């Protein structure tokens, strides 16, 4: 069985899988992937960047950014792998969730291989999902080129009773999490968006896969993304994993972990049908040079919440994602398209959206149906505002759990079920937001968030086309009020419009749980 990697000096081509068949990274086509390339290699690979002001000092100095949408989970995974293999100097990643599943282990293996080549790797994870992987993280952290930090960590590293005790005693601190998501390569390429690291985010899960969105960035926006990462990396709540109580020891040595990750990655590459899908993915160099995939903008703004948002009673907190969202929505002239899987606008948000509609702005929202959502509690918070939004002229669509369209099918592979996870906004077919921010109280008040605002008519049109496809009656329910003012849902079944008087295709247990949760005073936590 062949190894999953070969050194830049020894290989003319680097392959995605051990089988040597998928996502070939042609080193003769891309200066980015050539050993010894300058740090401005992306400036030569991404179309138009050199003319936009790229220089040997790197892209962060140019005022122009380039943006490429990554709606396809399979491609989003491929790009992360390819960028890890192409990295020459640094990889900086920041995530809320990094699962220890097939894709999570595969990407961990890629980061370890990059570090073995001499690439500096920094990983910042929120601790809510990380505690069960302390041994792996400690072993990786022993590599001289890898540093791992955990944001707002628990003092308790194991044990249900001890964890519950800490939650009760320190709830006001532990309830604030870092929801940011970014992947930065060589300070020249960055991925920002809604995806965490895990099978369901990359269309691998056999149960439910998320319909999600990232943007691949080059140019000035990468410098802003790196600045955001550095701010969180240096923040007092980002603690080196080696300093956490009772995690100094690991059941793995670094070499044992390397061997285990290699074996698991090889098995994933050779035994799963997912890799057959990767055969259809473009070469990394082709993606970078494909002018039809990239949009240029001199107004790409990375917005990030002040990490002090995670500290109770912080004396001052700089404006962040919520404030940028309010400002941008309020400035809309004709149309707002919102995508929020967890949509709990609250009384204030509902009033604001109704006012925009009254002003003549067409406001349309896509969120999850009860059958599609992975968090029923959030749906209970959303449902209480549905009628008021509809009465105020806001159009509502709810994604089906079994959306059959070609586009939605393309964004998942192993599963017949879909759940919306994209967080985006399209304003006046000109301004686009893609990031981690949900329109709910948790994103607004509790969690730290980030995202990209992109001023580009062409990008906005592509996003609007994706939105239009997602809300087609084959893919989503249209929510409306009947003649008595009661909520109803409509869909097309065999070309015939069918109406439902309760959340469609959600079982009785799910409806009952959602109703009960709606009675509880928990909206501020949703």
Coordinates of C-alpha atoms in Angstrom, one line a residue, residues 11-460:
X11 CA 7.3 14.1 -6.9
X12 CA 6.2 15.7 -10.1
X13 CA 2.6 15.2 -9.1
X14 CA 0.9 15.0 -5.7
X15 CA -2.2 13.0 -5.4
X16 CA -5.2 13.3 -3.2
X17 CA -5.7 9.6 -2.4
X18 CA -3.4 6.7 -1.7
X19 CA -4.8 5.1 -4.9
X20 CA -3.1 7.9 -6.8
X21 CA -6.3 8.6 -8.8
X22 CA -8.0 11.6 -7.3
X23 CA -7.3 15.4 -7.3
X24 CA -3.9 15.4 -8.9
X25 CA -2.0 18.5 -8.0
X26 CA 0.1 19.2 -11.1
X27 CA 3.3 20.9 -10.0
X28 CA 4.2 21.8 -13.5
X29 CA 1.0 23.9 -13.9
X30 CA 0.9 25.8 -10.7
X31 CA 3.8 28.0 -9.4
X32 CA 2.0 27.9 -6.1
X33 CA 2.8 24.2 -5.7
X34 CA 6.5 24.4 -6.8
X35 CA 9.1 23.9 -4.1
X36 CA 10.9 27.1 -3.4
X37 CA 8.2 29.3 -4.9
X38 CA 8.0 32.8 -3.6
X39 CA 5.3 33.8 -1.1
X40 CA 3.5 35.7 -3.9
X41 CA 2.9 32.6 -6.0
X42 CA -0.9 32.9 -5.6
X43 CA -0.6 36.3 -7.3
X44 CA 0.5 34.6 -10.4
X45 CA -2.0 31.7 -10.2
X46 CA -5.2 33.6 -9.5
X47 CA -6.4 35.4 -12.6
X48 CA -6.2 39.2 -12.5
X49 CA -4.4 39.5 -9.2
X50 CA -1.1 40.6 -10.6
X51 CA -2.7 43.4 -12.5
X52 CA -4.6 44.3 -9.4
X53 CA -1.5 45.2 -7.6
X54 CA 0.1 41.9 -6.4
X55 CA 3.8 42.2 -5.7
X56 CA 6.7 40.1 -4.3
X57 CA 5.8 41.4 -0.9
X58 CA 2.6 39.2 -1.0
X59 CA -1.1 39.8 -1.6
X60 CA -2.0 41.3 1.7
X61 CA -0.7 44.7 0.5
X62 CA -3.0 44.9 -2.5
X63 CA -6.3 46.7 -2.1
X64 CA -8.0 44.2 -4.4
X65 CA -9.4 40.8 -3.3
X66 CA -10.5 37.9 -5.4
X67 CA -13.4 35.7 -4.3
X68 CA -14.4 32.1 -5.3
X69 CA -17.6 30.5 -4.0
X70 CA -17.4 27.0 -2.6
X71 CA -21.0 25.7 -2.4
X72 CA -20.1 22.1 -3.0
X73 CA -19.0 20.1 0.1
X74 CA -16.9 17.7 -1.9
X75 CA -14.9 20.6 -3.5
X76 CA -14.6 22.4 -0.2
X77 CA -12.9 19.4 1.3
X78 CA -10.7 19.0 -1.8
X79 CA -9.6 22.6 -1.6
X80 CA -8.6 22.3 2.0
X81 CA -6.6 19.2 1.3
X82 CA -4.9 20.7 -1.7
X83 CA -4.0 23.9 0.1
X84 CA -2.5 22.0 2.9
X85 CA -0.4 20.1 0.4
X86 CA 0.6 23.2 -1.4
X87 CA 1.6 25.2 1.7
X88 CA 5.2 26.3 1.9
X89 CA 5.3 28.4 5.0
X90 CA 2.2 28.4 7.2
X91 CA -1.3 27.0 7.8
X92 CA -3.5 28.8 10.4
X93 CA -6.9 27.3 11.1
X94 CA -9.7 28.3 13.5
X95 CA -12.9 26.3 14.0
X96 CA -15.8 25.8 16.3
X97 CA -16.0 22.0 15.6
X98 CA -13.4 19.5 14.4
X99 CA -14.9 16.0 14.4
X100 CA -12.8 12.9 14.8
X101 CA -14.5 11.3 11.8
X102 CA -13.2 10.3 8.4
X103 CA -12.7 13.8 7.0
X104 CA -11.6 15.2 10.3
X105 CA -8.8 12.6 10.7
X106 CA -7.9 13.0 7.0
X107 CA -7.4 16.8 7.4
X108 CA -5.5 16.3 10.7
X109 CA -3.2 13.9 8.8
X110 CA -2.7 16.5 6.1
X111 CA -1.7 19.2 8.7
X112 CA 0.7 16.7 10.3
X113 CA 2.3 16.0 6.9
X114 CA 2.6 19.7 6.2
X115 CA 4.4 20.2 9.6
X116 CA 6.7 17.3 8.7
X117 CA 7.7 19.3 5.6
X118 CA 8.6 22.3 7.8
X119 CA 5.3 24.3 7.5
X120 CA 4.3 26.1 10.7
X121 CA 0.8 24.9 11.7
X122 CA -1.4 26.7 14.2
X123 CA -4.8 25.3 15.2
X124 CA -7.3 27.2 17.4
X125 CA -10.4 25.3 18.4
X126 CA -13.3 26.1 20.6
X127 CA -13.2 23.7 23.6
X128 CA -16.9 22.8 23.6
X129 CA -16.2 20.0 21.0
X130 CA -12.5 19.5 21.6
X131 CA -12.4 17.9 25.1
X132 CA -12.9 14.3 23.9
X133 CA -9.8 14.6 21.7
X134 CA -7.3 15.8 24.3
X135 CA -5.0 12.9 23.7
X136 CA -4.8 13.5 20.0
X137 CA -4.4 17.2 20.4
X138 CA -1.6 16.8 22.9
X139 CA 0.2 14.4 20.7
X140 CA 0.0 16.7 17.7
X141 CA 1.1 19.6 19.8
X142 CA 4.4 17.8 20.6
X143 CA 5.4 18.3 16.9
X144 CA 7.9 21.2 16.9
X145 CA 6.0 22.9 14.0
X146 CA 2.5 22.5 15.4
X147 CA 0.8 24.7 18.1
X148 CA -2.7 24.0 19.3
X149 CA -4.8 26.3 21.5
X150 CA -8.3 25.9 22.9
X151 CA -10.7 28.8 23.3
X152 CA -12.5 29.3 26.6
X153 CA -11.5 25.8 27.8
X154 CA -13.2 23.8 30.5
X155 CA -11.1 23.1 33.6
X156 CA -12.8 19.6 33.7
X157 CA -11.4 17.4 30.9
X158 CA -13.5 14.3 31.5
X159 CA -16.4 12.9 33.6
X160 CA -20.1 13.8 33.2
X161 CA -20.7 14.7 36.9
X162 CA -17.6 16.9 37.1
X163 CA -18.5 18.6 33.8
X164 CA -22.1 19.3 35.0
X165 CA -20.7 20.7 38.2
X166 CA -18.5 23.1 36.3
X167 CA -21.3 24.0 33.9
X168 CA -23.5 25.0 36.8
X169 CA -20.8 26.9 38.6
X170 CA -19.2 28.7 35.6
X171 CA -22.1 28.9 33.2
X172 CA -21.8 32.6 32.6
X173 CA -18.3 32.0 31.1
X174 CA -18.7 28.6 29.5
X175 CA -21.9 29.7 27.7
X176 CA -19.9 32.0 25.4
X177 CA -18.2 30.0 22.6
X178 CA -16.0 30.8 19.6
X179 CA -18.0 30.0 16.4
X180 CA -15.5 31.5 14.0
X181 CA -14.3 29.4 11.0
X182 CA -11.3 30.1 8.9
X183 CA -8.5 28.3 7.1
X184 CA -5.4 30.3 5.9
X185 CA -2.6 29.1 3.8
X186 CA 0.8 30.9 3.5
X187 CA -1.0 34.2 4.2
X188 CA -2.1 34.2 0.6
X189 CA -5.3 32.0 0.5
X190 CA -8.1 31.9 3.0
X191 CA -11.3 30.0 3.4
X192 CA -14.1 31.7 5.4
X193 CA -17.7 30.5 5.7
X194 CA -20.1 28.3 7.5
X195 CA -18.4 24.9 7.4
X196 CA -16.8 23.2 10.4
X197 CA -14.6 20.2 10.0
X198 CA -16.6 16.9 9.8
X199 CA -18.2 14.5 7.5
X200 CA -21.6 16.2 7.4
X201 CA -20.0 19.5 6.2
X202 CA -18.3 17.8 3.3
X203 CA -21.1 15.6 1.9
X204 CA -19.7 12.4 3.4
X205 CA -22.2 11.5 6.1
X206 CA -24.6 8.5 5.5
X207 CA -27.2 10.2 7.7
X208 CA -27.6 13.9 7.2
X209 CA -25.4 16.3 5.2
X210 CA -25.4 20.1 5.5
X211 CA -26.1 22.4 2.6
X212 CA -23.3 24.9 3.3
X213 CA -21.2 27.7 1.8
X214 CA -17.6 28.9 2.0
X215 CA -15.7 31.5 0.1
X216 CA -12.1 31.1 -1.1
X217 CA -10.2 34.4 -0.8
X218 CA -7.0 35.9 -2.2
X219 CA -5.7 39.4 -2.0
X220 CA -6.3 42.0 0.7
X221 CA -9.0 40.0 2.4
X222 CA -6.5 37.3 3.4
X223 CA -4.6 39.8 5.4
X224 CA -7.8 40.8 7.2
X225 CA -8.6 37.1 7.9
X226 CA -5.1 36.6 9.3
X227 CA -5.5 39.7 11.5
X228 CA -8.7 38.2 12.9
X229 CA -6.9 34.9 13.6
X230 CA -4.0 36.6 15.3
X231 CA -6.4 38.6 17.5
X232 CA -8.0 35.4 18.8
X233 CA -4.8 33.4 18.9
X234 CA -3.2 36.0 21.2
X235 CA -6.4 36.5 23.3
X236 CA -6.1 35.5 27.0
X237 CA -8.9 32.9 26.6
X238 CA -7.0 31.0 23.9
X239 CA -5.0 28.6 26.1
X240 CA -2.2 26.3 24.8
X241 CA -3.4 22.7 25.1
X242 CA -0.2 21.8 27.0
X243 CA -1.2 24.1 29.9
X244 CA -4.6 22.5 30.5
X245 CA -4.9 20.5 33.8
X246 CA -4.6 16.8 33.3
X247 CA -3.9 16.8 29.6
X248 CA -0.1 16.9 29.8
X249 CA -0.1 13.1 29.1
X250 CA -1.4 11.4 26.0
X251 CA -2.1 7.8 25.3
X252 CA -0.3 8.4 21.9
X253 CA 3.2 9.3 21.1
X254 CA 3.5 11.5 18.0
X255 CA 4.8 8.6 15.9
X256 CA 2.0 6.4 17.0
X257 CA -0.5 9.0 16.1
X258 CA 1.2 9.6 12.7
X259 CA 0.9 5.9 12.0
X260 CA -2.8 5.7 13.0
X261 CA -3.7 8.7 11.0
X262 CA -1.9 7.4 7.9
X263 CA -3.7 4.0 8.2
X264 CA -7.1 5.7 8.7
X265 CA -6.6 8.1 5.9
X266 CA -5.5 5.4 3.5
X267 CA -8.5 3.3 4.4
X268 CA -10.8 6.3 3.8
X269 CA -9.1 7.0 0.4
X270 CA -9.3 3.5 -0.8
X271 CA -12.4 2.0 0.6
X272 CA -15.1 4.7 0.3
X273 CA -17.0 5.8 -2.8
X274 CA -16.4 9.4 -1.8
X275 CA -13.0 9.3 -3.4
X276 CA -14.5 8.4 -6.7
X277 CA -16.3 11.8 -6.5
X278 CA -12.9 13.4 -6.0
X279 CA -11.9 12.2 -9.4
X280 CA -14.2 14.9 -10.9
X281 CA -12.7 17.7 -8.8
X282 CA -10.6 20.1 -10.7
X283 CA -6.9 20.3 -10.1
X284 CA -6.0 23.0 -7.5
X285 CA -4.0 24.9 -10.1
X286 CA -7.0 24.8 -12.4
X287 CA -9.3 26.2 -9.8
X288 CA -6.9 29.0 -9.0
X289 CA -6.5 29.9 -12.7
X290 CA -10.2 29.5 -13.7
X291 CA -11.3 33.1 -14.3
X292 CA -14.9 32.1 -14.5
X293 CA -14.8 31.0 -10.8
X294 CA -13.2 34.2 -9.4
X295 CA -14.8 37.6 -8.8
X296 CA -12.8 40.7 -8.2
X297 CA -13.7 43.3 -5.6
X298 CA -11.9 46.2 -4.0
X299 CA -14.5 46.1 -1.2
X300 CA -14.2 42.8 0.7
X301 CA -14.5 43.4 4.4
X302 CA -13.7 40.7 7.0
X303 CA -15.8 41.3 10.0
X304 CA -15.1 39.6 13.3
X305 CA -16.5 39.9 16.8
X306 CA -14.3 41.3 19.5
X307 CA -13.1 38.2 21.4
X308 CA -13.9 40.0 24.6
X309 CA -17.5 39.2 23.8
X310 CA -16.7 35.8 25.4
X311 CA -15.9 37.5 28.8
X312 CA -18.8 38.3 31.0
X313 CA -18.9 42.0 32.0
X314 CA -16.2 43.0 29.6
X315 CA -15.8 46.7 30.1
X316 CA -15.9 47.5 26.3
X317 CA -16.6 45.5 23.2
X318 CA -15.9 46.7 19.8
X319 CA -18.7 46.5 17.2
X320 CA -18.8 43.2 15.3
X321 CA -20.8 41.1 13.0
X322 CA -24.2 41.9 14.4
X323 CA -23.6 45.6 14.0
X324 CA -22.4 45.1 10.4
X325 CA -25.5 43.1 9.6
X326 CA -27.8 45.7 11.0
X327 CA -26.0 48.5 9.1
X328 CA -26.1 46.6 5.8
X329 CA -29.7 45.5 6.0
X330 CA -30.9 48.9 7.0
X331 CA -29.1 50.4 3.9
X332 CA -31.0 48.0 1.5
X333 CA -33.0 49.7 -1.3
X334 CA -34.8 47.0 -3.1
X335 CA -34.1 43.4 -2.0
X336 CA -32.8 41.3 0.8
X337 CA -32.3 37.6 0.6
X338 CA -31.4 35.9 3.9
X339 CA -30.2 32.4 4.5
X340 CA -30.0 31.4 8.2
X341 CA -30.4 27.7 9.3
X342 CA -31.1 28.8 12.8
X343 CA -33.4 31.8 12.4
X344 CA -34.8 33.4 15.6
X345 CA -35.1 37.1 14.8
X346 CA -36.7 38.0 18.1
X347 CA -39.2 40.8 18.6
X348 CA -36.7 43.5 17.5
X349 CA -35.5 41.7 14.4
X350 CA -39.0 40.8 13.4
X351 CA -40.0 44.5 13.7
X352 CA -36.9 45.6 11.7
X353 CA -37.6 43.1 8.8
X354 CA -41.3 44.2 8.8
X355 CA -40.2 47.8 8.6
X356 CA -37.9 47.1 5.7
X357 CA -40.8 45.4 3.9
X358 CA -43.1 48.4 4.6
X359 CA -40.4 50.6 3.0
X360 CA -40.7 48.6 -0.2
X361 CA -37.7 46.3 0.2
X362 CA -38.5 42.7 -0.8
X363 CA -37.4 40.6 2.1
X364 CA -37.1 36.8 1.6
X365 CA -35.8 34.3 4.2
X366 CA -34.7 30.7 3.7
X367 CA -34.3 28.6 6.9
X368 CA -34.8 25.0 7.9
X369 CA -38.1 23.2 8.1
X370 CA -38.8 21.3 11.3
X371 CA -38.1 18.1 9.4
X372 CA -34.7 19.3 8.2
X373 CA -33.4 21.2 11.2
X374 CA -30.8 19.5 13.5
X375 CA -31.8 21.7 16.5
X376 CA -35.5 21.5 17.3
X377 CA -35.1 24.0 20.1
X378 CA -34.1 26.7 17.7
X379 CA -37.1 25.9 15.5
X380 CA -39.4 26.5 18.5
X381 CA -37.9 30.0 18.8
X382 CA -38.4 30.7 15.1
X383 CA -42.0 29.4 14.9
X384 CA -43.4 32.0 17.3
X385 CA -42.4 34.8 14.9
X386 CA -43.5 33.2 11.7
X387 CA -47.0 34.6 11.5
X388 CA -45.9 38.2 12.4
X389 CA -43.2 38.1 9.7
X390 CA -45.7 36.8 7.1
X391 CA -48.2 39.5 8.1
X392 CA -45.5 42.1 7.7
X393 CA -44.8 41.1 4.1
X394 CA -41.7 39.0 4.7
X395 CA -41.5 35.9 2.4
X396 CA -40.5 32.7 4.2
X397 CA -39.2 29.4 2.7
X398 CA -38.2 26.3 4.7
X399 CA -35.8 23.8 3.2
X400 CA -37.1 20.3 2.8
X401 CA -35.2 17.4 4.5
X402 CA -35.4 15.5 1.2
X403 CA -34.7 18.3 -1.3
X404 CA -34.2 16.6 -4.6
X405 CA -32.8 19.3 -6.9
X406 CA -29.6 18.8 -8.8
X407 CA -27.9 21.6 -7.0
X408 CA -28.8 20.4 -3.5
X409 CA -27.9 16.8 -4.6
X410 CA -24.6 18.1 -5.7
X411 CA -23.9 19.5 -2.3
X412 CA -24.2 16.1 -0.5
X413 CA -23.2 12.5 -1.4
X414 CA -23.7 9.8 1.2
X415 CA -27.1 10.8 2.5
X416 CA -30.6 11.3 1.2
X417 CA -31.3 13.9 3.9
X418 CA -30.3 17.5 3.8
X419 CA -30.1 20.2 6.5
X420 CA -29.4 23.9 5.9
X421 CA -26.2 25.2 7.4
X422 CA -25.4 28.2 5.1
X423 CA -25.3 31.6 6.7
X424 CA -25.5 34.3 4.0
X425 CA -27.1 37.5 2.9
X426 CA -27.6 39.0 -0.6
X427 CA -28.5 42.7 -0.6
X428 CA -29.7 44.6 -3.7
X429 CA -28.0 42.0 -5.9
X430 CA -24.7 43.7 -5.1
X431 CA -23.6 43.1 -1.5
X432 CA -23.0 39.5 -0.2
X433 CA -22.3 38.2 3.3
X434 CA -20.9 34.6 3.9
X435 CA -19.8 33.6 7.3
X436 CA -20.6 31.9 10.6
X437 CA -23.3 34.3 11.8
X438 CA -26.9 33.0 12.3
X439 CA -29.8 35.4 12.8
X440 CA -30.5 34.3 16.3
X441 CA -29.8 35.5 19.9
X442 CA -26.8 33.1 20.4
X443 CA -24.9 34.6 17.4
X444 CA -25.9 38.1 18.3
X445 CA -25.2 38.1 22.0
X446 CA -23.3 35.0 23.2
X447 CA -21.0 33.4 20.6
X448 CA -18.0 35.1 18.8
X449 CA -18.6 35.1 15.0
X450 CA -17.0 36.2 11.8
X451 CA -17.7 36.5 8.1
X452 CA -17.0 38.3 4.8
X453 CA -18.9 41.2 3.2
X454 CA -18.2 41.3 -0.5
X455 CA -19.3 44.0 -2.8
X456 CA -19.7 42.3 -6.2
X457 CA -22.6 42.3 -8.6
X458 CA -21.4 39.2 -10.3
X459 CA -20.9 37.3 -7.1
X460 CA -24.3 38.5 -5.8

